GROMACS .gro file of C-alpha atoms in nm:
model
  336
    1UNK     CA    1  -6.307   5.072  -5.246
    2UNK     CA    2  -6.260   4.781  -5.482
    3UNK     CA    3  -6.601   4.737  -5.675
    4UNK     CA    4  -6.547   4.348  -5.709
    5UNK     CA    5  -6.527   4.128  -5.417
    6UNK     CA    6  -6.247   3.871  -5.495
    7UNK     CA    7  -6.297   3.514  -5.351
    8UNK     CA    8  -6.091   3.191  -5.397
    9UNK     CA    9  -6.208   2.837  -5.368
   10UNK     CA   10  -5.937   2.574  -5.388
   11UNK     CA   11  -5.971   2.206  -5.426
   12UNK     CA   12  -5.850   1.884  -5.587
   13UNK     CA   13  -6.131   1.668  -5.722
   14UNK     CA   14  -6.007   1.335  -5.823
   15UNK     CA   15  -6.359   1.165  -5.781
   16UNK     CA   16  -6.547   1.446  -5.956
   17UNK     CA   17  -6.783   1.493  -5.667
   18UNK     CA   18  -6.635   1.786  -5.467
   19UNK     CA   19  -6.710   2.043  -5.729
   20UNK     CA   20  -7.069   2.029  -5.622
   21UNK     CA   21  -6.992   2.135  -5.277
   22UNK     CA   22  -6.792   2.432  -5.413
   23UNK     CA   23  -7.115   2.519  -5.610
   24UNK     CA   24  -7.319   2.523  -5.299
   25UNK     CA   25  -7.061   2.779  -5.144
   26UNK     CA   26  -7.082   2.988  -5.461
   27UNK     CA   27  -7.466   2.993  -5.465
   28UNK     CA   28  -7.484   3.102  -5.092
   29UNK     CA   29  -7.254   3.383  -5.176
   30UNK     CA   30  -7.445   3.504  -5.489
   31UNK     CA   31  -7.778   3.473  -5.324
   32UNK     CA   32  -7.684   3.710  -5.032
   33UNK     CA   33  -7.434   3.952  -5.181
   34UNK     CA   34  -7.544   4.253  -5.400
   35UNK     CA   35  -7.201   4.361  -5.509
   36UNK     CA   36  -7.015   4.211  -5.809
   37UNK     CA   37  -6.819   3.909  -5.709
   38UNK     CA   38  -6.553   3.714  -5.890
   39UNK     CA   39  -6.480   3.361  -5.786
   40UNK     CA   40  -6.144   3.235  -5.850
   41UNK     CA   41  -6.140   2.855  -5.863
   42UNK     CA   42  -5.802   2.737  -5.796
   43UNK     CA   43  -5.776   2.374  -5.934
   44UNK     CA   44  -5.566   2.108  -6.097
   45UNK     CA   45  -5.626   1.864  -6.380
   46UNK     CA   46  -5.893   1.661  -6.177
   47UNK     CA   47  -6.160   1.945  -6.265
   48UNK     CA   48  -6.374   1.779  -6.528
   49UNK     CA   49  -6.535   1.966  -6.830
   50UNK     CA   50  -6.853   1.864  -6.692
   51UNK     CA   51  -6.792   2.032  -6.340
   52UNK     CA   52  -6.645   2.335  -6.489
   53UNK     CA   53  -6.953   2.392  -6.712
   54UNK     CA   54  -7.179   2.363  -6.400
   55UNK     CA   55  -6.975   2.628  -6.225
   56UNK     CA   56  -6.973   2.850  -6.523
   57UNK     CA   57  -7.353   2.825  -6.566
   58UNK     CA   58  -7.399   2.903  -6.191
   59UNK     CA   59  -7.192   3.220  -6.200
   60UNK     CA   60  -7.372   3.315  -6.521
   61UNK     CA   61  -7.705   3.270  -6.382
   62UNK     CA   62  -7.641   3.511  -6.110
   63UNK     CA   63  -7.457   3.742  -6.345
   64UNK     CA   64  -7.127   3.711  -6.155
   65UNK     CA   65  -6.763   3.642  -6.262
   66UNK     CA   66  -6.565   3.312  -6.231
   67UNK     CA   67  -6.207   3.264  -6.313
   68UNK     CA   68  -6.048   2.916  -6.356
   69UNK     CA   69  -5.680   2.895  -6.240
   70UNK     CA   70  -5.533   2.563  -6.309
   71UNK     CA   71  -5.219   2.522  -6.115
   72UNK     CA   72  -5.117   2.200  -6.224
   73UNK     CA   73  -4.824   2.333  -6.425
   74UNK     CA   74  -4.765   2.589  -6.155
   75UNK     CA   75  -4.672   2.306  -5.902
   76UNK     CA   76  -4.489   2.117  -6.152
   77UNK     CA   77  -4.277   2.413  -6.257
   78UNK     CA   78  -4.180   2.477  -5.892
   79UNK     CA   79  -4.077   2.108  -5.875
   80UNK     CA   80  -4.287   2.084  -5.534
   81UNK     CA   81  -4.266   1.772  -5.338
   82UNK     CA   82  -4.621   1.738  -5.211
   83UNK     CA   83  -4.527   1.476  -4.965
   84UNK     CA   84  -4.279   1.719  -4.788
   85UNK     CA   85  -4.539   2.000  -4.768
   86UNK     CA   86  -4.833   1.815  -4.617
   87UNK     CA   87  -4.879   1.530  -4.368
   88UNK     CA   88  -5.101   1.307  -4.603
   89UNK     CA   89  -4.972   1.430  -4.945
   90UNK     CA   90  -5.299   1.604  -5.038
   91UNK     CA   91  -5.252   1.824  -5.319
   92UNK     CA   92  -5.550   2.043  -5.261
   93UNK     CA   93  -5.393   2.158  -4.943
   94UNK     CA   94  -5.129   2.345  -5.132
   95UNK     CA   95  -5.345   2.551  -5.367
   96UNK     CA   96  -5.425   2.831  -5.126
   97UNK     CA   97  -5.052   2.876  -5.062
   98UNK     CA   98  -5.019   2.975  -5.432
   99UNK     CA   99  -5.280   3.253  -5.415
  100UNK     CA  100  -5.027   3.529  -5.428
  101UNK     CA  101  -4.869   3.401  -5.738
  102UNK     CA  102  -5.172   3.297  -5.939
  103UNK     CA  103  -5.432   3.569  -5.854
  104UNK     CA  104  -5.323   3.930  -5.948
  105UNK     CA  105  -5.522   4.111  -5.677
  106UNK     CA  106  -5.421   4.296  -5.359
  107UNK     CA  107  -5.666   4.125  -5.138
  108UNK     CA  108  -5.888   3.816  -5.145
  109UNK     CA  109  -6.121   3.592  -4.949
  110UNK     CA  110  -6.035   3.234  -4.914
  111UNK     CA  111  -6.310   2.981  -4.826
  112UNK     CA  112  -6.311   2.611  -4.785
  113UNK     CA  113  -6.571   2.412  -4.990
  114UNK     CA  114  -6.771   2.286  -4.688
  115UNK     CA  115  -6.898   2.629  -4.627
  116UNK     CA  116  -7.228   2.816  -4.654
  117UNK     CA  117  -7.232   3.190  -4.647
  118UNK     CA  118  -7.563   3.294  -4.503
  119UNK     CA  119  -7.480   3.649  -4.500
  120UNK     CA  120  -7.375   3.943  -4.739
  121UNK     CA  121  -7.007   3.858  -4.765
  122UNK     CA  122  -6.933   4.237  -4.818
  123UNK     CA  123  -6.917   4.248  -4.452
  124UNK     CA  124  -6.610   4.024  -4.449
  125UNK     CA  125  -6.457   4.205  -4.746
  126UNK     CA  126  -6.493   4.544  -4.609
  127UNK     CA  127  -6.302   4.479  -4.288
  128UNK     CA  128  -6.001   4.698  -4.261
  129UNK     CA  129  -5.713   4.462  -4.273
  130UNK     CA  130  -5.457   4.742  -4.269
  131UNK     CA  131  -5.101   4.610  -4.257
  132UNK     CA  132  -5.191   4.260  -4.133
  133UNK     CA  133  -5.115   3.961  -4.363
  134UNK     CA  134  -5.445   3.784  -4.269
  135UNK     CA  135  -5.772   3.824  -4.091
  136UNK     CA  136  -5.929   3.505  -3.942
  137UNK     CA  137  -6.161   3.378  -3.671
  138UNK     CA  138  -6.039   3.187  -3.359
  139UNK     CA  139  -6.089   2.818  -3.387
  140UNK     CA  140  -6.334   2.648  -3.146
  141UNK     CA  141  -6.055   2.538  -2.902
  142UNK     CA  142  -5.949   2.911  -2.855
  143UNK     CA  143  -6.300   3.028  -2.825
  144UNK     CA  144  -6.373   2.775  -2.562
  145UNK     CA  145  -6.055   2.867  -2.377
  146UNK     CA  146  -6.175   3.216  -2.352
  147UNK     CA  147  -6.472   3.096  -2.196
  148UNK     CA  148  -6.281   2.890  -1.932
  149UNK     CA  149  -6.247   2.562  -2.101
  150UNK     CA  150  -5.885   2.420  -2.068
  151UNK     CA  151  -5.694   2.330  -2.383
  152UNK     CA  152  -5.613   1.954  -2.406
  153UNK     CA  153  -5.259   1.916  -2.285
  154UNK     CA  154  -5.092   1.779  -2.591
  155UNK     CA  155  -5.261   2.060  -2.799
  156UNK     CA  156  -5.152   2.328  -2.575
  157UNK     CA  157  -4.799   2.220  -2.579
  158UNK     CA  158  -4.798   2.180  -2.950
  159UNK     CA  159  -4.908   2.542  -2.976
  160UNK     CA  160  -4.642   2.651  -2.728
  161UNK     CA  161  -4.379   2.509  -2.948
  162UNK     CA  162  -4.527   2.673  -3.257
  163UNK     CA  163  -4.542   3.010  -3.075
  164UNK     CA  164  -4.927   3.017  -3.089
  165UNK     CA  165  -5.118   3.182  -2.794
  166UNK     CA  166  -5.391   2.962  -2.659
  167UNK     CA  167  -5.647   3.226  -2.708
  168UNK     CA  168  -5.533   3.319  -3.049
  169UNK     CA  169  -5.538   2.989  -3.270
  170UNK     CA  170  -5.736   3.055  -3.591
  171UNK     CA  171  -5.927   2.838  -3.804
  172UNK     CA  172  -5.813   2.852  -4.173
  173UNK     CA  173  -6.139   2.772  -4.341
  174UNK     CA  174  -6.223   3.142  -4.386
  175UNK     CA  175  -5.932   3.382  -4.457
  176UNK     CA  176  -5.927   3.749  -4.554
  177UNK     CA  177  -5.572   3.759  -4.723
  178UNK     CA  178  -5.357   4.062  -4.787
  179UNK     CA  179  -5.207   3.932  -5.101
  180UNK     CA  180  -4.994   4.241  -5.174
  181UNK     CA  181  -4.822   4.190  -4.833
  182UNK     CA  182  -4.762   3.818  -4.889
  183UNK     CA  183  -4.600   3.889  -5.224
  184UNK     CA  184  -4.382   4.155  -5.073
  185UNK     CA  185  -4.288   3.994  -4.758
  186UNK     CA  186  -4.356   3.626  -4.772
  187UNK     CA  187  -4.229   3.333  -4.962
  188UNK     CA  188  -4.511   3.099  -4.885
  189UNK     CA  189  -4.392   2.769  -5.011
  190UNK     CA  190  -4.034   2.812  -4.853
  191UNK     CA  191  -4.192   2.891  -4.518
  192UNK     CA  192  -4.412   2.574  -4.549
  193UNK     CA  193  -4.130   2.344  -4.650
  194UNK     CA  194  -3.921   2.472  -4.358
  195UNK     CA  195  -4.240   2.443  -4.120
  196UNK     CA  196  -4.269   2.072  -4.201
  197UNK     CA  197  -3.914   1.987  -4.188
  198UNK     CA  198  -3.890   2.128  -3.837
  199UNK     CA  199  -4.239   2.074  -3.677
  200UNK     CA  200  -4.403   1.768  -3.884
  201UNK     CA  201  -4.403   1.546  -3.564
  202UNK     CA  202  -4.571   1.818  -3.345
  203UNK     CA  203  -4.873   1.901  -3.536
  204UNK     CA  204  -5.222   1.752  -3.589
  205UNK     CA  205  -5.390   1.987  -3.829
  206UNK     CA  206  -5.119   2.011  -4.094
  207UNK     CA  207  -5.174   2.329  -4.317
  208UNK     CA  208  -5.386   2.491  -4.040
  209UNK     CA  209  -5.105   2.460  -3.775
  210UNK     CA  210  -4.870   2.582  -4.043
  211UNK     CA  211  -5.069   2.906  -4.128
  212UNK     CA  212  -5.103   2.978  -3.753
  213UNK     CA  213  -4.709   2.952  -3.711
  214UNK     CA  214  -4.643   3.168  -4.002
  215UNK     CA  215  -4.886   3.438  -3.903
  216UNK     CA  216  -4.852   3.410  -3.525
  217UNK     CA  217  -4.768   3.780  -3.514
  218UNK     CA  218  -4.933   3.905  -3.826
  219UNK     CA  219  -5.296   3.839  -3.795
  220UNK     CA  220  -5.630   4.025  -3.713
  221UNK     CA  221  -5.871   3.813  -3.524
  222UNK     CA  222  -6.234   3.888  -3.613
  223UNK     CA  223  -6.583   3.819  -3.525
  224UNK     CA  224  -6.699   3.459  -3.476
  225UNK     CA  225  -7.002   3.517  -3.713
  226UNK     CA  226  -6.756   3.511  -4.013
  227UNK     CA  227  -6.650   3.141  -3.949
  228UNK     CA  228  -6.919   2.957  -3.711
  229UNK     CA  229  -6.836   2.609  -3.655
  230UNK     CA  230  -7.021   2.522  -3.321
  231UNK     CA  231  -7.387   2.471  -3.415
  232UNK     CA  232  -7.493   2.338  -3.077
  233UNK     CA  233  -7.836   2.478  -2.990
  234UNK     CA  234  -7.868   2.695  -3.295
  235UNK     CA  235  -8.227   2.742  -3.414
  236UNK     CA  236  -8.349   2.836  -3.756
  237UNK     CA  237  -8.413   3.198  -3.656
  238UNK     CA  238  -8.020   3.227  -3.580
  239UNK     CA  239  -7.895   3.122  -3.897
  240UNK     CA  240  -7.903   3.453  -4.090
  241UNK     CA  241  -7.602   3.664  -4.049
  242UNK     CA  242  -7.323   3.414  -4.030
  243UNK     CA  243  -7.080   3.214  -4.246
  244UNK     CA  244  -7.144   2.851  -4.140
  245UNK     CA  245  -6.846   2.613  -4.159
  246UNK     CA  246  -6.926   2.239  -4.154
  247UNK     CA  247  -6.600   2.150  -3.998
  248UNK     CA  248  -6.504   1.977  -3.670
  249UNK     CA  249  -6.570   1.640  -3.565
  250UNK     CA  250  -6.924   1.608  -3.713
  251UNK     CA  251  -6.989   1.455  -4.040
  252UNK     CA  252  -7.050   1.666  -4.349
  253UNK     CA  253  -7.409   1.750  -4.436
  254UNK     CA  254  -7.391   1.532  -4.763
  255UNK     CA  255  -7.314   1.229  -4.547
  256UNK     CA  256  -7.557   1.265  -4.261
  257UNK     CA  257  -7.739   1.531  -4.061
  258UNK     CA  258  -7.557   1.616  -3.746
  259UNK     CA  259  -7.631   1.993  -3.714
  260UNK     CA  260  -8.011   2.028  -3.738
  261UNK     CA  261  -8.109   2.370  -3.922
  262UNK     CA  262  -7.739   2.435  -4.005
  263UNK     CA  263  -7.705   2.124  -4.233
  264UNK     CA  264  -8.034   2.227  -4.396
  265UNK     CA  265  -7.861   2.528  -4.548
  266UNK     CA  266  -7.648   2.303  -4.775
  267UNK     CA  267  -7.936   2.154  -4.933
  268UNK     CA  268  -8.128   2.468  -4.972
  269UNK     CA  269  -7.830   2.644  -5.160
  270UNK     CA  270  -7.778   2.319  -5.360
  271UNK     CA  271  -8.129   2.376  -5.505
  272UNK     CA  272  -7.997   2.692  -5.649
  273UNK     CA  273  -7.730   2.523  -5.841
  274UNK     CA  274  -7.721   2.353  -6.195
  275UNK     CA  275  -7.659   2.042  -6.005
  276UNK     CA  276  -8.010   2.032  -5.885
  277UNK     CA  277  -8.283   2.109  -6.176
  278UNK     CA  278  -8.595   2.089  -5.948
  279UNK     CA  279  -8.742   1.980  -5.625
  280UNK     CA  280  -8.752   1.608  -5.750
  281UNK     CA  281  -8.377   1.609  -5.821
  282UNK     CA  282  -8.309   1.754  -5.484
  283UNK     CA  283  -8.495   1.481  -5.304
  284UNK     CA  284  -8.321   1.214  -5.514
  285UNK     CA  285  -7.972   1.372  -5.435
  286UNK     CA  286  -8.063   1.387  -5.053
  287UNK     CA  287  -8.182   1.018  -5.050
  288UNK     CA  288  -7.871   0.894  -5.246
  289UNK     CA  289  -7.618   1.104  -5.037
  290UNK     CA  290  -7.764   1.037  -4.696
  291UNK     CA  291  -7.806   0.668  -4.751
  292UNK     CA  292  -7.452   0.633  -4.862
  293UNK     CA  293  -7.138   0.507  -4.661
  294UNK     CA  294  -7.077   0.458  -4.379
  295UNK     CA  295  -7.424   0.409  -4.272
  296UNK     CA  296  -7.560   0.168  -4.536
  297UNK     CA  297  -7.230   0.052  -4.668
  298UNK     CA  298  -7.129  -0.316  -4.725
  299UNK     CA  299  -6.772  -0.325  -4.656
  300UNK     CA  300  -6.500  -0.477  -4.907
  301UNK     CA  301  -6.133  -0.542  -4.897
  302UNK     CA  302  -6.088  -0.188  -5.032
  303UNK     CA  303  -6.250  -0.038  -4.730
  304UNK     CA  304  -6.022  -0.250  -4.503
  305UNK     CA  305  -5.728  -0.114  -4.696
  306UNK     CA  306  -5.865   0.242  -4.647
  307UNK     CA  307  -5.928   0.189  -4.279
  308UNK     CA  308  -5.558   0.066  -4.232
  309UNK     CA  309  -5.431   0.363  -4.399
  310UNK     CA  310  -5.651   0.589  -4.179
  311UNK     CA  311  -5.532   0.433  -3.867
  312UNK     CA  312  -5.162   0.481  -3.976
  313UNK     CA  313  -5.250   0.839  -4.078
  314UNK     CA  314  -5.418   0.909  -3.744
  315UNK     CA  315  -5.103   0.774  -3.541
  316UNK     CA  316  -4.873   0.977  -3.778
  317UNK     CA  317  -5.093   1.294  -3.712
  318UNK     CA  318  -4.963   1.296  -3.356
  319UNK     CA  319  -5.231   1.122  -3.192
  320UNK     CA  320  -4.950   0.883  -3.057
  321UNK     CA  321  -4.610   1.034  -3.150
  322UNK     CA  322  -4.672   1.390  -3.059
  323UNK     CA  323  -4.649   1.354  -2.687
  324UNK     CA  324  -4.314   1.190  -2.674
  325UNK     CA  325  -4.180   1.414  -2.930
  326UNK     CA  326  -4.290   1.732  -2.740
  327UNK     CA  327  -4.128   1.593  -2.417
  328UNK     CA  328  -3.804   1.522  -2.610
  329UNK     CA  329  -3.804   1.883  -2.738
  330UNK     CA  330  -3.842   2.010  -2.390
  331UNK     CA  331  -3.581   1.792  -2.245
  332UNK     CA  332  -3.325   1.844  -2.516
  333UNK     CA  333  -3.335   2.222  -2.574
  334UNK     CA  334  -3.653   2.394  -2.485
  335UNK     CA  335  -3.977   2.472  -2.672
  336UNK     CA  336  -3.818   2.661  -2.978
   0.00000   0.00000   0.00000
């Protein structure tokens, strides 16, 4: 058994604000895990010295390890055209695809940064992944499908094209990755490039659809507690023992409170980070964040530009064009 648990957080932080959320994820891991942990922060040049120091201080305060991996030059060296590998050109989406190349371990846990780990993460680390490339949790759509809730027609047809079973679509926010197998058997970036060239008009969730396609027959589906998204009806006494993922249609906890008790966890663990020196600082951060856009925001011309871009992006993300594209694929040559 590896004595050190290796965990990757990957993000692009052009506004300098997202690093704080990664610190919350880190603090929640450290506070609940007795074993040694090494956090591999996969980043580009947008990580500031200020934020790097905060993350280093956090790891040091818990006597844990942190490893910063700048992939800026890695992307440039591979001459990667980001626009071809994602729907919206988001660089941060690519970083986890580089993990086999930039982290020299055989196994790693990948976590999104809108996550709070309210359990000992050793439970996830110790899952016997065997020869599978990835272990992951079913997304809410597949979980609901198993309970008898139909999959939306467009979504189901898109999965059919991708070769993803309706009860096996996984959420990519928490992954246990077999890096040794990925290095030996997969060429991630080439797979992704081919995927977007072929299926870009069929998908809605970009990199998550891509990973489900790549690992359709090479995944281990694990317990929902390792990536809980549905917080409906959850009470405080049920928070313990799960990894909580603030994904889905609800707003993030630093924008507004839409998941009572679950969103509270974000602020509790923020208090343990160097971004929050004391209770007064926590109160100020909460008041500042929870009174920010879009609830008390005065709109400007820049807002209109962003809204136009979002509308265009939503249209492109298959909310309009996927259905005719799916129908054409079926008419002109089947689903594959």
